[in-house]
Amino acid sequence: MRTNKEYIADFHNPDMPDIPYSTLNLGPTHPATHGIFQNVLKMDGERIVDAEQTVGYIHRAFEKIAERRPLYQITPLTDRLNYCSAPINNTGWHLAVEKLLGIQVPKRVDYMRVMIMELARISDHLICNSILGVDTGALTGFTYVYQYREKIYEIYEEICGARLTTNMGRIGGFERDFSPKVFELTKKFLVEFPKIWREFESLLSRNRIFMDRTIDTGPISVERALNYGFTGPNLRATGIDYDIRTADPYCSYEEFKFDIPVGTTGDTYDRFVVRNEEIWQSLSLVEQAIRKIEACEPGIYHADEDHYYLPPKKEVYRNMEALIYHFKIIMGEIEVPAGEVYRAVEGANGELGFYLVSDGGRSPYRLHFRRPCFIYYQAFPEMIRGQLLSDAIVVMSSLNVIAGELDA
Amino acid sequence: MALSHEEILAHIQAGCGDTAVVIPDSYGVVCVEVPTQQLFRLVNHLFKDQHFKFNILTDLCGVHYPEQKGKELGVVYHIQSMIHRAMIRIKVFAPIENPEIPSLTGIYAMANWMERETYDFFGIKFAGHPNLKRILNMDEMIDFPLRREFPLEDPFRQDKADYQFGR
Amino acid sequence: MSSQIKMTETPPGIEGQGFFATSLDHVVGLARKNSIWPLPFATSCCGIEFMATMASHYDLGRFGAERLSFTPRQADLLMVMGTIAKKMGPVLRHVYEQMAEPRWVIAVGACASSGGIFDTYSVLQGIDRVIPVDVYVPGCPPRPEQIIDGILRIQDLIGNESVRRRNSEEYKKLMEEYMIK
């Protein structure tokens, strides 16, 4: 059997006779693509020669909406970027605004944010890895671990009342303190989930079929990955230990102890293994965050910034000043400094950046989301060139391309 | 090893023949405006340099300032050095009548879609781009939706009449 | 074990020794409603909640709609979940046109129902602009319970639909309004 490398060499060899290629349309509503992407593939039998991508099928004009909304109303938009891990997006947006406004948040808020962000990372990688299992033929793992995503949803619900699009937190902190039930549920999750995940891991990570399907499929070299602007687990799978949590720490990540897993070849298996290890690291981070929250003085859950943080409802009804602030914040009359900030957070699939240009008005003058999916999905044709069609599906699901984030 | 602003600025000026204009930024990012003609040269210089290693294009986006005459449309580049953990913000501006800015696709593969997106939103033409066409919106669209004058809501819709909202 | 299995209700009819007479509508409705083959047209956030609905915790299979049909030719129920942009509109319509009669449509989530929070130039303000919709499920995104409730409402519709409805003048007129052949 010829290897992929031999096939690619033949493809680039000008002496090879021209083969009549066939065209295959994959998408935009193909069941295997987990989202709305169209790929027009040029095929030589079962091998992919080239792919042409079309995106934009759920373009919702986030950046335009953001120009017409006050700062706090943009949080619900960020939920819908990478909807598998909404709290990371929420926090990223809040961090960008806090950087613009110069708000210092208390340590306890930082730890609370770390806790929810890492839970969100677990839930995102959990979906990605289990879907990768589905695409290689192991549906059971997905239905099994998905129950534990429900457990994470329960924690979210206890914090903010929503399951998926969380709209969690406020500029300057949280809308309310975490109830004791949150910690109870999280601790229970930390006890129960590792066992389940260990089982899932052992189902796939040394599985002959899974390894044959994923090793050497969709590899990308370090240079190409950097040139394509890869970030997050996909970049780390190629062997670069770049993680914004350590490169440009936010939310007191520098106080936490965690490892950054890296791969070597940047193929599908490496991406799977990196995500898998990140789940273990995230579990440890959640545990550390809980310990740190418990060591803090209880009851602090927002920055003491009257101008930007909504006063409690009780105060609004009784206190004149609180009413004024409430009115000002809701009507977007607060003073925002003019300036430009770029703040990135380590999203579940890469560097999620917010470039915010403010002219001092109630809404951003320009807001650009650096969406990791949009950037690295460009490399897809290069990664699947010379591969089999069935492998292309696996590569796509291992890249964790989220349509909502791709098209914004 | 942290780089000082002066070092980075000298590095930038070396790359574009002292044409960069420093824009003060209160958030600690080195921010410069360069003439359109110098952009490719500067980015290439930054990309190739082995000492500073500003070789990662983090972000690329357009921005529209209708009141800046002759410099209405701009593109903002964020270029990053992973080794030194520093970031440069480079801005170029072009007039709205003929917004033409050199493409960076020759240096960065990732600039391809980012530039197509910017073209789609602002109508900025990237000279030298291999496949400059709309990416997110429909091909039939004629306007450039993220320009300031373009309305957010669909102007052709029949429901949600203005009187229902007191407008 | 057998006590836990819930049988569906017998339609009204005349029962006697060795026979049971009821209308054809009832029998067909009963059969159709308890074996819906949905086509998930999941575009965004609501699609993830649909995954939750299909997964083990909520398990849509309990309502006879377990068999997902990814080809429109074999599907009875088109479940549109998530934002439909204008670019996607023709694709959605194309999928709907390929479905065989009888076909039902459920719009899951605010975006599919009305455009939701995305009142913008690029988003279709509700899928009922391009295809007729039977049931709307509110929520952004709706909880799995809500999606299941939407399926139950669809089941009510299917169970009570007359066999000849799709040949009626009224139905033809509706299709003409949407210019669907």
mmCIF file of N, CA, C and O in Angstrom, chain B residues 4 8 11 21 40 52 64 71 74 80 89 96 98-99 103 114 124 126-127 137-138 147 150 154:
data_model
loop_
_atom_site.group_PDB
_atom_site.id
_atom_site.type_symbol
_atom_site.label_atom_id
_atom_site.label_comp_id
_atom_site.label_asym_id
_atom_site.label_seq_id
_atom_site.Cartn_x
_atom_site.Cartn_y
_atom_site.Cartn_z
ATOM 1 N N SER B 4 12.378 46.973 25.159
ATOM 2 C CA SER B 4 11.883 48.306 25.472
ATOM 3 C C SER B 4 11.228 48.900 24.237
ATOM 4 O O SER B 4 11.484 48.473 23.111
ATOM 5 N N ILE B 8 12.114 48.534 20.009
ATOM 6 C CA ILE B 8 11.149 48.073 19.010
ATOM 7 C C ILE B 8 10.950 49.153 17.954
ATOM 8 O O ILE B 8 10.930 48.869 16.754
ATOM 9 N N HIS B 11 13.724 49.363 15.590
ATOM 10 C CA HIS B 11 13.619 48.208 14.703
ATOM 11 C C HIS B 11 12.597 48.478 13.595
ATOM 12 O O HIS B 11 12.837 48.168 12.425
ATOM 13 N N VAL B 21 5.069 56.745 11.737
ATOM 14 C CA VAL B 21 4.633 57.786 12.667
ATOM 15 C C VAL B 21 4.099 57.100 13.913
ATOM 16 O O VAL B 21 3.238 56.224 13.832
ATOM 17 N N PHE B 40 4.508 46.543 3.074
ATOM 18 C CA PHE B 40 5.029 45.210 2.767
ATOM 19 C C PHE B 40 6.485 45.091 3.171
ATOM 20 O O PHE B 40 6.911 44.097 3.745
ATOM 21 N N PHE B 52 14.585 39.943 16.761
ATOM 22 C CA PHE B 52 13.349 40.342 17.437
ATOM 23 C C PHE B 52 12.224 39.331 17.219
ATOM 24 O O PHE B 52 11.366 39.164 18.067
ATOM 25 N N HIS B 64 -13.104 52.019 9.758
ATOM 26 C CA HIS B 64 -13.572 53.091 8.875
ATOM 27 C C HIS B 64 -13.752 54.366 9.684
ATOM 28 O O HIS B 64 -14.499 54.387 10.657
ATOM 29 N N LYS B 71 -7.997 59.623 4.358
ATOM 30 C CA LYS B 71 -7.510 58.457 5.105
ATOM 31 C C LYS B 71 -8.694 57.756 5.755
ATOM 32 O O LYS B 71 -8.674 57.399 6.927
ATOM 33 N N GLY B 74 -8.923 52.189 7.011
ATOM 34 C CA GLY B 74 -7.645 51.754 7.557
ATOM 35 C C GLY B 74 -7.622 50.266 7.785
ATOM 36 O O GLY B 74 -8.659 49.621 7.902
ATOM 37 N N GLN B 80 3.109 39.985 16.398
ATOM 38 C CA GLN B 80 3.500 39.530 17.711
ATOM 39 C C GLN B 80 4.815 38.779 17.638
ATOM 40 O O GLN B 80 5.123 38.138 16.643
ATOM 41 N N ARG B 89 1.408 47.228 16.926
ATOM 42 C CA ARG B 89 0.186 47.505 16.177
ATOM 43 C C ARG B 89 0.572 48.427 15.016
ATOM 44 O O ARG B 89 1.126 49.506 15.245
ATOM 45 N N ILE B 96 -10.994 56.559 0.564
ATOM 46 C CA ILE B 96 -12.147 55.695 0.283
ATOM 47 C C ILE B 96 -12.391 55.557 -1.218
ATOM 48 O O ILE B 96 -12.983 54.572 -1.660
ATOM 49 N N ASN B 98 -10.169 55.112 -3.585
ATOM 50 C CA ASN B 98 -9.348 54.044 -4.142
ATOM 51 C C ASN B 98 -8.603 53.345 -3.006
ATOM 52 O O ASN B 98 -7.421 53.540 -2.801
ATOM 53 N N PRO B 99 -9.327 52.543 -2.236
ATOM 54 C CA PRO B 99 -8.652 51.923 -1.085
ATOM 55 C C PRO B 99 -7.810 50.739 -1.512
ATOM 56 O O PRO B 99 -8.300 49.636 -1.651
ATOM 57 N N SER B 103 -1.150 43.405 -0.192
ATOM 58 C CA SER B 103 -1.558 42.182 0.495
ATOM 59 C C SER B 103 -0.369 41.545 1.191
ATOM 60 O O SER B 103 0.754 41.625 0.705
ATOM 61 N N MET B 114 -8.261 36.628 6.203
ATOM 62 C CA MET B 114 -8.457 37.863 6.963
ATOM 63 C C MET B 114 -8.607 39.042 6.005
ATOM 64 O O MET B 114 -9.420 39.939 6.217
ATOM 65 N N ILE B 124 -11.884 47.181 1.029
ATOM 66 C CA ILE B 124 -10.469 47.517 0.846
ATOM 67 C C ILE B 124 -9.857 46.509 -0.122
ATOM 68 O O ILE B 124 -9.983 45.303 0.081
ATOM 69 N N PHE B 126 -6.904 44.541 -1.653
ATOM 70 C CA PHE B 126 -5.550 44.146 -1.284
ATOM 71 C C PHE B 126 -4.803 43.778 -2.559
ATOM 72 O O PHE B 126 -5.097 42.760 -3.183
ATOM 73 N N ALA B 127 -3.866 44.638 -2.914
ATOM 74 C CA ALA B 127 -3.137 44.412 -4.155
ATOM 75 C C ALA B 127 -2.243 43.195 -4.012
ATOM 76 O O ALA B 127 -1.476 43.091 -3.048
ATOM 77 N N ASN B 137 -20.219 37.272 3.286
ATOM 78 C CA ASN B 137 -21.501 37.658 2.725
ATOM 79 C C ASN B 137 -21.701 37.012 1.357
ATOM 80 O O ASN B 137 -20.794 36.408 0.805
ATOM 81 N N MET B 138 -22.901 37.210 0.850
ATOM 82 C CA MET B 138 -23.202 36.619 -0.447
ATOM 83 C C MET B 138 -22.442 37.358 -1.543
ATOM 84 O O MET B 138 -22.231 38.563 -1.462
ATOM 85 N N ARG B 147 -18.949 49.504 6.766
ATOM 86 C CA ARG B 147 -18.721 50.950 6.699
ATOM 87 C C ARG B 147 -19.771 51.625 7.563
ATOM 88 O O ARG B 147 -20.886 51.149 7.706
ATOM 89 N N PHE B 150 -23.555 52.199 6.575
ATOM 90 C CA PHE B 150 -24.418 51.075 6.245
ATOM 91 C C PHE B 150 -25.302 50.739 7.437
ATOM 92 O O PHE B 150 -24.820 50.623 8.551
ATOM 93 N N ASP B 154 -31.687 45.061 8.064
ATOM 94 C CA ASP B 154 -31.932 44.881 6.644
ATOM 95 C C ASP B 154 -32.845 45.990 6.122
ATOM 96 O O ASP B 154 -33.976 46.132 6.576
#
